[in-house]
Structure formats: structure tokens, C-alpha cells
Amino acid sequence: MPQTIEHLPNGLTLRQDDRFFKLGQDSVLLSAFAKPRRNARVLDLGCGTGALALLIYRPDLQITGLEIQEGALDLFRQSIADNGVKMTALQGDLRRIRALLPHGSMDYVICNPPYFDRGAGKSAASPEKQTARQDTSCTVEDVAVAASFVLHTGGKAAFVFRPERLWTLLEALSRVRLVPKRLRFVHQNPLAPPSAVLAECRKGGSAEGLIVEPPLLVQSEEYSRIYGK
């Protein structure tokens, strides 16, 4: 399958091919929304070809990408080598997280989880893309359990999701002590309904203190800055 090279807003490059989902708005916006502390150990759950991990890259971060599909992981490994950065590309099923990573070993988790349930009628162009976008291989609940397992108490996780399924995400997170602390909705313009929601949660602690940030407008200077324009 012919490969293409995508130039990311932070100056790194990403290898892609048509079998897998290519760089999209959600990963770019989530990378700008997530706020891992300095020297944090970061896990990208279901990293695919590594777009989100590469977008969030800082030299001080210890980043691991976990992905079930070996083909996507091969592209991620090539991108790591291309950019001369230090990251870990780990092959495995997040539903078997206990066999892959130690409990409480991460400070921050980032994830672009499957948006649609398997009965939603959404079709995909390839089995690889279906795996990435529908919960045929894992559910939102599986993602929440994996994130909670690898995070220590006080650790944080950031997700991008569809607004119409926000309650599905929040309910799954609450079952495993992941408490929402920041929400931000993405809108095309001030009059349009939200097209995505960004959510950051903390493991453990009080359910009080949720911050709903001002909307992120696609037609705005901030959006252009995120894309490095």
C-alpha cells in the first residue's frame, strides 16, 4: 500500500496509508486540549499510526503508544525513526491491559476512542478502519477500564468524543473512578451545534469542580493557531 507523509503542526512527520484512518481534526484538537505535566509518563490508548502521540510529543514526556493492529504500529514505528524521537510502540489489546503494563504506571492517558456502537449502522471502508471507529474490538467501557488501570490516583486522561454519546463516555468513566474535570465543545461556528467534545478527567477525588471551557470554534483564530497557520 503506497505511503504518504503528513506534516504535523508541531513540525514532526507522520507516515500513513489508505488502510488506516488518516490524520483528522479530532487528534489535532485533542493534542492541544491535553495538558500532561512536565516529565509525565503518557499512554496513547489505541494509537493507530501514532498521530496523537506524535502531535503531543515533547522531549520531556515519556510516551507509549498501544495498538492492536500490527500494520498501523509498523507505520508508527517508521514515523518514530523518521523524526528521531524517543517513544515506545507497544502491540497489544487494551482489553488485556493487565498483561501489558503495570498498574498505576502512567501519569496521563490520551485516547480517541471508538465513536459508534456496533449497532449504529456506521460502515467503514476497511476492516482496519472499522476496528478504529466502531466498538467491535473494544467498547468505551473497555477503554475506560484500561485507562483507569494504568493511571495512578491523581493521574489524568483526555478524550475526544461525539457529543450525542457524551453520557456513554461519562458513565463509563465514572464506573472506574475517572472524574470529569474539564469539558470543551467544538463548534463549526457560534450558531452550529457541537461536532465534538473534549473531556479531561482525574482518577479519584471529588466529583465537584467540573470546568466547562468556552467553546472552540473551527472558524476562529485559535483554531488556526492550533494548526500552525
PDB file of C-alpha atoms in Angstrom:
ATOM      1  CA  MET A   1       0.000   0.000   0.000  1.00  0.00           C
ATOM      2  CA  PRO A   2       1.549   3.378  -1.028  1.00  0.00           C
ATOM      3  CA  GLN A   3       2.540   5.531   1.917  1.00  0.00           C
ATOM      4  CA  THR A   4       2.057   9.267   2.299  1.00  0.00           C
ATOM      5  CA  ILE A   5       3.812  11.692   4.629  1.00  0.00           C
ATOM      6  CA  GLU A   6       1.763  14.189   6.645  1.00  0.00           C
ATOM      7  CA  HIS A   7       3.485  17.230   8.129  1.00  0.00           C
ATOM      8  CA  LEU A   8       2.131  17.884  11.633  1.00  0.00           C
ATOM      9  CA  PRO A   9       1.604  21.334  13.176  1.00  0.00           C
ATOM     10  CA  ASN A  10       4.462  20.745  15.648  1.00  0.00           C
ATOM     11  CA  GLY A  11       6.975  20.085  12.875  1.00  0.00           C
ATOM     12  CA  LEU A  12       7.045  16.276  13.085  1.00  0.00           C
ATOM     13  CA  THR A  13       6.003  13.991  10.239  1.00  0.00           C
ATOM     14  CA  LEU A  14       3.506  11.118  10.180  1.00  0.00           C
ATOM     15  CA  ARG A  15       3.528   8.114   7.848  1.00  0.00           C
ATOM     16  CA  GLN A  16       0.105   6.974   6.646  1.00  0.00           C
ATOM     17  CA  ASP A  17      -1.547   4.694   4.127  1.00  0.00           C
ATOM     18  CA  ASP A  18      -5.121   4.145   2.993  1.00  0.00           C
ATOM     19  CA  ARG A  19      -5.785   1.058   5.136  1.00  0.00           C
ATOM     20  CA  PHE A  20      -5.944   3.138   8.298  1.00  0.00           C
ATOM     21  CA  PHE A  21      -7.638   6.358   9.323  1.00  0.00           C
ATOM     22  CA  LYS A  22      -5.528   9.340   8.394  1.00  0.00           C
ATOM     23  CA  LEU A  23      -4.810  12.417  10.441  1.00  0.00           C
ATOM     24  CA  GLY A  24      -8.037  14.179  11.375  1.00  0.00           C
ATOM     25  CA  GLN A  25      -9.230  17.208  13.252  1.00  0.00           C
ATOM     26  CA  ASP A  26     -10.041  15.268  16.412  1.00  0.00           C
ATOM     27  CA  SER A  27      -6.456  14.188  17.080  1.00  0.00           C
ATOM     28  CA  VAL A  28      -5.116  17.690  16.432  1.00  0.00           C
ATOM     29  CA  LEU A  29      -7.630  19.311  18.784  1.00  0.00           C
ATOM     30  CA  LEU A  30      -7.182  16.673  21.495  1.00  0.00           C
ATOM     31  CA  SER A  31      -3.417  17.166  21.420  1.00  0.00           C
ATOM     32  CA  ALA A  32      -3.938  20.893  22.022  1.00  0.00           C
ATOM     33  CA  PHE A  33      -6.503  20.262  24.802  1.00  0.00           C
ATOM     34  CA  ALA A  34      -4.499  17.671  26.754  1.00  0.00           C
ATOM     35  CA  LYS A  35      -2.185  19.065  29.424  1.00  0.00           C
ATOM     36  CA  PRO A  36       0.271  16.433  30.688  1.00  0.00           C
ATOM     37  CA  ARG A  37       2.605  17.764  33.363  1.00  0.00           C
ATOM     38  CA  ARG A  38       6.343  18.023  32.829  1.00  0.00           C
ATOM     39  CA  ASN A  39       8.164  14.672  32.628  1.00  0.00           C
ATOM     40  CA  ALA A  40       4.840  12.802  32.605  1.00  0.00           C
ATOM     41  CA  ARG A  41       4.523   9.187  31.552  1.00  0.00           C
ATOM     42  CA  VAL A  42       1.882   9.305  28.801  1.00  0.00           C
ATOM     43  CA  LEU A  43      -0.063   6.445  27.210  1.00  0.00           C
ATOM     44  CA  ASP A  44      -1.913   6.789  23.893  1.00  0.00           C
ATOM     45  CA  LEU A  45      -4.576   4.062  24.064  1.00  0.00           C
ATOM     46  CA  GLY A  46      -5.358   2.659  20.614  1.00  0.00           C
ATOM     47  CA  CYS A  47      -2.728   4.855  18.999  1.00  0.00           C
ATOM     48  CA  GLY A  48      -3.263   3.699  15.408  1.00  0.00           C
ATOM     49  CA  THR A  49      -0.491   5.065  13.212  1.00  0.00           C
ATOM     50  CA  GLY A  50       0.650   7.323  16.062  1.00  0.00           C
ATOM     51  CA  ALA A  51      -0.833  10.668  15.032  1.00  0.00           C
ATOM     52  CA  LEU A  52      -1.943  11.685  18.517  1.00  0.00           C
ATOM     53  CA  ALA A  53       1.257  10.503  20.199  1.00  0.00           C
ATOM     54  CA  LEU A  54       3.359  12.445  17.691  1.00  0.00           C
ATOM     55  CA  LEU A  55       1.177  15.549  17.980  1.00  0.00           C
ATOM     56  CA  ILE A  56       1.502  15.659  21.764  1.00  0.00           C
ATOM     57  CA  TYR A  57       5.248  14.984  21.696  1.00  0.00           C
ATOM     58  CA  ARG A  58       7.550  16.987  23.938  1.00  0.00           C
ATOM     59  CA  PRO A  59      11.141  15.949  24.699  1.00  0.00           C
ATOM     60  CA  ASP A  60      10.382  15.703  28.429  1.00  0.00           C
ATOM     61  CA  LEU A  61       7.455  13.288  28.034  1.00  0.00           C
ATOM     62  CA  GLN A  62       7.772   9.500  28.169  1.00  0.00           C
ATOM     63  CA  ILE A  63       5.221   8.443  25.549  1.00  0.00           C
ATOM     64  CA  THR A  64       3.937   4.926  24.873  1.00  0.00           C
ATOM     65  CA  GLY A  65       1.503   4.095  22.093  1.00  0.00           C
ATOM     66  CA  LEU A  66      -0.586   0.932  22.481  1.00  0.00           C
ATOM     67  CA  GLU A  67      -2.207  -0.504  19.344  1.00  0.00           C
ATOM     68  CA  ILE A  68      -3.781  -3.853  18.448  1.00  0.00           C
ATOM     69  CA  GLN A  69      -3.161  -3.634  14.672  1.00  0.00           C
ATOM     70  CA  GLU A  70       0.402  -4.515  13.734  1.00  0.00           C
ATOM     71  CA  GLY A  71       0.190  -2.738  10.366  1.00  0.00           C
ATOM     72  CA  ALA A  72      -0.696   0.583  11.985  1.00  0.00           C
ATOM     73  CA  LEU A  73       2.035   0.081  14.573  1.00  0.00           C
ATOM     74  CA  ASP A  74       4.617  -0.518  11.838  1.00  0.00           C
ATOM     75  CA  LEU A  75       3.775   2.898  10.374  1.00  0.00           C
ATOM     76  CA  PHE A  76       4.065   4.449  13.847  1.00  0.00           C
ATOM     77  CA  ARG A  77       7.499   2.861  14.330  1.00  0.00           C
ATOM     78  CA  GLN A  78       8.638   4.232  10.981  1.00  0.00           C
ATOM     79  CA  SER A  79       7.436   7.712  11.980  1.00  0.00           C
ATOM     80  CA  ILE A  80       9.334   7.457  15.269  1.00  0.00           C
ATOM     81  CA  ALA A  81      12.509   6.643  13.324  1.00  0.00           C
ATOM     82  CA  ASP A  82      11.864   9.373  10.730  1.00  0.00           C
ATOM     83  CA  ASN A  83      11.572  12.028  13.435  1.00  0.00           C
ATOM     84  CA  GLY A  84      14.422  10.775  15.600  1.00  0.00           C
ATOM     85  CA  VAL A  85      12.247  10.915  18.713  1.00  0.00           C
ATOM     86  CA  LYS A  86      12.117   8.526  21.648  1.00  0.00           C
ATOM     87  CA  MET A  87       8.761   6.760  22.057  1.00  0.00           C
ATOM     88  CA  THR A  88       7.580   3.223  22.759  1.00  0.00           C
ATOM     89  CA  ALA A  89       5.302   1.455  20.257  1.00  0.00           C
ATOM     90  CA  LEU A  90       3.587  -1.431  22.037  1.00  0.00           C
ATOM     91  CA  GLN A  91       1.475  -4.057  20.274  1.00  0.00           C
ATOM     92  CA  GLY A  92      -1.441  -5.424  22.254  1.00  0.00           C
ATOM     93  CA  ASP A  93      -5.151  -5.472  23.007  1.00  0.00           C
ATOM     94  CA  LEU A  94      -6.186  -2.814  25.521  1.00  0.00           C
ATOM     95  CA  ARG A  95      -8.751  -5.290  26.865  1.00  0.00           C
ATOM     96  CA  ARG A  96      -5.721  -7.260  28.140  1.00  0.00           C
ATOM     97  CA  ILE A  97      -4.114  -4.198  29.703  1.00  0.00           C
ATOM     98  CA  ARG A  98      -3.170  -6.035  32.909  1.00  0.00           C
ATOM     99  CA  ALA A  99      -0.805  -8.254  30.954  1.00  0.00           C
ATOM    100  CA  LEU A 100       0.749  -5.350  29.053  1.00  0.00           C
ATOM    101  CA  LEU A 101       1.510  -2.535  31.516  1.00  0.00           C
ATOM    102  CA  PRO A 102       1.876  -2.226  35.294  1.00  0.00           C
ATOM    103  CA  HIS A 103      -0.988  -0.901  37.402  1.00  0.00           C
ATOM    104  CA  GLY A 104      -0.637   2.816  38.132  1.00  0.00           C
ATOM    105  CA  SER A 105       2.336   3.187  35.786  1.00  0.00           C
ATOM    106  CA  MET A 106       1.069   6.231  33.853  1.00  0.00           C
ATOM    107  CA  ASP A 107       0.521   9.886  34.732  1.00  0.00           C
ATOM    108  CA  TYR A 108      -1.616  10.775  31.707  1.00  0.00           C
ATOM    109  CA  VAL A 109      -3.678   8.862  29.146  1.00  0.00           C
ATOM    110  CA  ILE A 110      -4.825  10.211  25.784  1.00  0.00           C
ATOM    111  CA  CYS A 111      -7.380   8.440  23.644  1.00  0.00           C
ATOM    112  CA  ASN A 112      -9.556   8.922  20.582  1.00  0.00           C
ATOM    113  CA  PRO A 113     -11.934   6.019  21.394  1.00  0.00           C
ATOM    114  CA  PRO A 114     -14.443   4.274  19.103  1.00  0.00           C
ATOM    115  CA  TYR A 115     -17.300   6.698  18.461  1.00  0.00           C
ATOM    116  CA  PHE A 116     -20.069   4.398  17.341  1.00  0.00           C
ATOM    117  CA  ASP A 117     -21.569   1.324  18.925  1.00  0.00           C
ATOM    118  CA  ARG A 118     -21.543  -1.797  16.792  1.00  0.00           C
ATOM    119  CA  GLY A 119     -25.271  -1.492  16.074  1.00  0.00           C
ATOM    120  CA  ALA A 120     -25.194   2.120  14.936  1.00  0.00           C
ATOM    121  CA  GLY A 121     -25.126   1.278  11.247  1.00  0.00           C
ATOM    122  CA  LYS A 122     -21.912   3.160  10.527  1.00  0.00           C
ATOM    123  CA  SER A 123     -19.901   1.454   7.825  1.00  0.00           C
ATOM    124  CA  ALA A 124     -16.169   1.696   7.268  1.00  0.00           C
ATOM    125  CA  ALA A 125     -14.082   1.341   4.119  1.00  0.00           C
ATOM    126  CA  SER A 126     -11.833  -1.380   5.543  1.00  0.00           C
ATOM    127  CA  PRO A 127     -11.727  -3.812   8.483  1.00  0.00           C
ATOM    128  CA  GLU A 128      -8.845  -1.744   9.894  1.00  0.00           C
ATOM    129  CA  LYS A 129     -10.918   1.437   9.855  1.00  0.00           C
ATOM    130  CA  GLN A 130     -13.913  -0.368  11.313  1.00  0.00           C
ATOM    131  CA  THR A 131     -11.729  -1.535  14.205  1.00  0.00           C
ATOM    132  CA  ALA A 132     -10.633   2.047  14.818  1.00  0.00           C
ATOM    133  CA  ARG A 133     -14.065   3.686  14.708  1.00  0.00           C
ATOM    134  CA  GLN A 134     -16.605   1.121  15.930  1.00  0.00           C
ATOM    135  CA  ASP A 135     -16.584  -0.759  19.209  1.00  0.00           C
ATOM    136  CA  THR A 136     -16.400  -4.157  17.504  1.00  0.00           C
ATOM    137  CA  SER A 137     -12.978  -4.884  19.003  1.00  0.00           C
ATOM    138  CA  CYS A 138     -13.371  -2.811  22.174  1.00  0.00           C
ATOM    139  CA  THR A 139     -16.059  -0.720  23.838  1.00  0.00           C
ATOM    140  CA  VAL A 140     -15.937   2.667  25.509  1.00  0.00           C
ATOM    141  CA  GLU A 141     -16.174   0.752  28.791  1.00  0.00           C
ATOM    142  CA  ASP A 142     -13.066  -1.253  27.839  1.00  0.00           C
ATOM    143  CA  VAL A 143     -11.204   1.991  27.141  1.00  0.00           C
ATOM    144  CA  ALA A 144     -12.241   3.464  30.498  1.00  0.00           C
ATOM    145  CA  VAL A 145     -11.164   0.329  32.396  1.00  0.00           C
ATOM    146  CA  ALA A 146      -7.775   0.304  30.652  1.00  0.00           C
ATOM    147  CA  ALA A 147      -7.179   3.998  31.321  1.00  0.00           C
ATOM    148  CA  SER A 148      -8.110   3.658  34.984  1.00  0.00           C
ATOM    149  CA  PHE A 149      -5.873   0.617  35.415  1.00  0.00           C
ATOM    150  CA  VAL A 150      -2.700   2.283  34.130  1.00  0.00           C
ATOM    151  CA  LEU A 151      -3.301   5.618  35.900  1.00  0.00           C
ATOM    152  CA  HIS A 152      -2.201   6.181  39.480  1.00  0.00           C
ATOM    153  CA  THR A 153      -4.582   8.018  41.795  1.00  0.00           C
ATOM    154  CA  GLY A 154      -4.467  11.661  40.742  1.00  0.00           C
ATOM    155  CA  GLY A 155      -3.464  10.776  37.195  1.00  0.00           C
ATOM    156  CA  LYS A 156      -5.441  12.257  34.317  1.00  0.00           C
ATOM    157  CA  ALA A 157      -6.909  11.173  30.986  1.00  0.00           C
ATOM    158  CA  ALA A 158      -8.135  13.173  27.997  1.00  0.00           C
ATOM    159  CA  PHE A 159     -10.601  12.003  25.349  1.00  0.00           C
ATOM    160  CA  VAL A 160     -12.337  13.314  22.233  1.00  0.00           C
ATOM    161  CA  PHE A 161     -15.837  12.030  21.581  1.00  0.00           C
ATOM    162  CA  ARG A 162     -19.163  12.669  19.872  1.00  0.00           C
ATOM    163  CA  PRO A 163     -21.472  14.995  21.836  1.00  0.00           C
ATOM    164  CA  GLU A 164     -24.528  12.781  21.267  1.00  0.00           C
ATOM    165  CA  ARG A 165     -22.740   9.937  23.086  1.00  0.00           C
ATOM    166  CA  LEU A 166     -21.184  12.044  25.836  1.00  0.00           C
ATOM    167  CA  TRP A 167     -23.248  10.382  28.547  1.00  0.00           C
ATOM    168  CA  THR A 168     -21.984   6.958  27.382  1.00  0.00           C
ATOM    169  CA  LEU A 169     -18.424   8.162  27.901  1.00  0.00           C
ATOM    170  CA  LEU A 170     -19.035   9.881  31.255  1.00  0.00           C
ATOM    171  CA  GLU A 171     -20.956   6.913  32.620  1.00  0.00           C
ATOM    172  CA  ALA A 172     -18.155   4.517  31.647  1.00  0.00           C
ATOM    173  CA  LEU A 173     -15.551   6.798  33.233  1.00  0.00           C
ATOM    174  CA  SER A 174     -17.485   7.200  36.480  1.00  0.00           C
ATOM    175  CA  ARG A 175     -17.654   3.432  36.975  1.00  0.00           C
ATOM    176  CA  VAL A 176     -13.862   3.278  37.226  1.00  0.00           C
ATOM    177  CA  ARG A 177     -13.280   6.396  39.365  1.00  0.00           C
ATOM    178  CA  LEU A 178     -12.383   8.697  36.467  1.00  0.00           C
ATOM    179  CA  VAL A 179     -13.966  12.015  37.417  1.00  0.00           C
ATOM    180  CA  PRO A 180     -14.569  14.644  34.686  1.00  0.00           C
ATOM    181  CA  LYS A 181     -12.765  17.908  35.465  1.00  0.00           C
ATOM    182  CA  ARG A 182     -12.694  19.766  32.112  1.00  0.00           C
ATOM    183  CA  LEU A 183     -15.066  19.767  29.139  1.00  0.00           C
ATOM    184  CA  ARG A 184     -14.857  21.733  25.926  1.00  0.00           C
ATOM    185  CA  PHE A 185     -17.234  21.544  22.974  1.00  0.00           C
ATOM    186  CA  VAL A 186     -16.105  22.063  19.375  1.00  0.00           C
ATOM    187  CA  HIS A 187     -18.405  24.027  17.037  1.00  0.00           C
ATOM    188  CA  GLN A 188     -18.063  24.969  13.388  1.00  0.00           C
ATOM    189  CA  ASN A 189     -19.330  28.473  14.239  1.00  0.00           C
ATOM    190  CA  PRO A 190     -21.204  30.141  17.151  1.00  0.00           C
ATOM    191  CA  LEU A 191     -24.626  29.105  15.807  1.00  0.00           C
ATOM    192  CA  ALA A 192     -23.789  25.493  14.936  1.00  0.00           C
ATOM    193  CA  PRO A 193     -24.385  22.558  17.308  1.00  0.00           C
ATOM    194  CA  PRO A 194     -21.214  20.939  18.665  1.00  0.00           C
ATOM    195  CA  SER A 195     -19.494  18.404  16.436  1.00  0.00           C
ATOM    196  CA  ALA A 196     -17.083  17.053  19.071  1.00  0.00           C
ATOM    197  CA  VAL A 197     -16.417  17.247  22.779  1.00  0.00           C
ATOM    198  CA  LEU A 198     -13.064  17.212  24.557  1.00  0.00           C
ATOM    199  CA  ALA A 199     -13.029  15.796  28.079  1.00  0.00           C
ATOM    200  CA  GLU A 200     -10.303  15.569  30.715  1.00  0.00           C
ATOM    201  CA  CYS A 201     -10.798  13.527  33.869  1.00  0.00           C
ATOM    202  CA  ARG A 202      -8.855  12.752  37.041  1.00  0.00           C
ATOM    203  CA  LYS A 203      -8.586   9.390  38.733  1.00  0.00           C
ATOM    204  CA  GLY A 204     -10.124   9.617  42.188  1.00  0.00           C
ATOM    205  CA  GLY A 205     -11.177  12.638  44.175  1.00  0.00           C
ATOM    206  CA  SER A 206     -14.312  14.728  44.439  1.00  0.00           C
ATOM    207  CA  ALA A 207     -16.925  14.995  41.703  1.00  0.00           C
ATOM    208  CA  GLU A 208     -17.096  18.750  42.369  1.00  0.00           C
ATOM    209  CA  GLY A 209     -15.236  21.348  40.340  1.00  0.00           C
ATOM    210  CA  LEU A 210     -16.046  20.492  36.734  1.00  0.00           C
ATOM    211  CA  ILE A 211     -14.947  23.302  34.402  1.00  0.00           C
ATOM    212  CA  VAL A 212     -16.799  23.767  31.102  1.00  0.00           C
ATOM    213  CA  GLU A 213     -14.432  25.814  28.982  1.00  0.00           C
ATOM    214  CA  PRO A 214     -15.503  28.307  26.311  1.00  0.00           C
ATOM    215  CA  PRO A 215     -16.400  26.632  23.006  1.00  0.00           C
ATOM    216  CA  LEU A 216     -13.676  26.022  20.454  1.00  0.00           C
ATOM    217  CA  LEU A 217     -14.813  27.436  17.127  1.00  0.00           C
ATOM    218  CA  VAL A 218     -13.461  25.977  13.895  1.00  0.00           C
ATOM    219  CA  GLN A 219     -13.885  29.389  12.287  1.00  0.00           C
ATOM    220  CA  SER A 220     -11.562  31.197  14.697  1.00  0.00           C
ATOM    221  CA  GLU A 221      -8.001  32.452  15.116  1.00  0.00           C
ATOM    222  CA  GLU A 222      -7.457  29.951  17.937  1.00  0.00           C
ATOM    223  CA  TYR A 223      -8.263  27.041  15.630  1.00  0.00           C
ATOM    224  CA  SER A 224      -5.838  28.401  13.028  1.00  0.00           C
ATOM    225  CA  ARG A 225      -3.124  28.720  15.691  1.00  0.00           C
ATOM    226  CA  ILE A 226      -3.627  25.089  16.750  1.00  0.00           C
ATOM    227  CA  TYR A 227      -2.993  24.092  13.137  1.00  0.00           C
ATOM    228  CA  GLY A 228       0.057  26.330  12.995  1.00  0.00           C
ATOM    229  CA  LYS A 229      -1.433  28.628  10.369  1.00  0.00           C
TER     230      LYS A 229
END
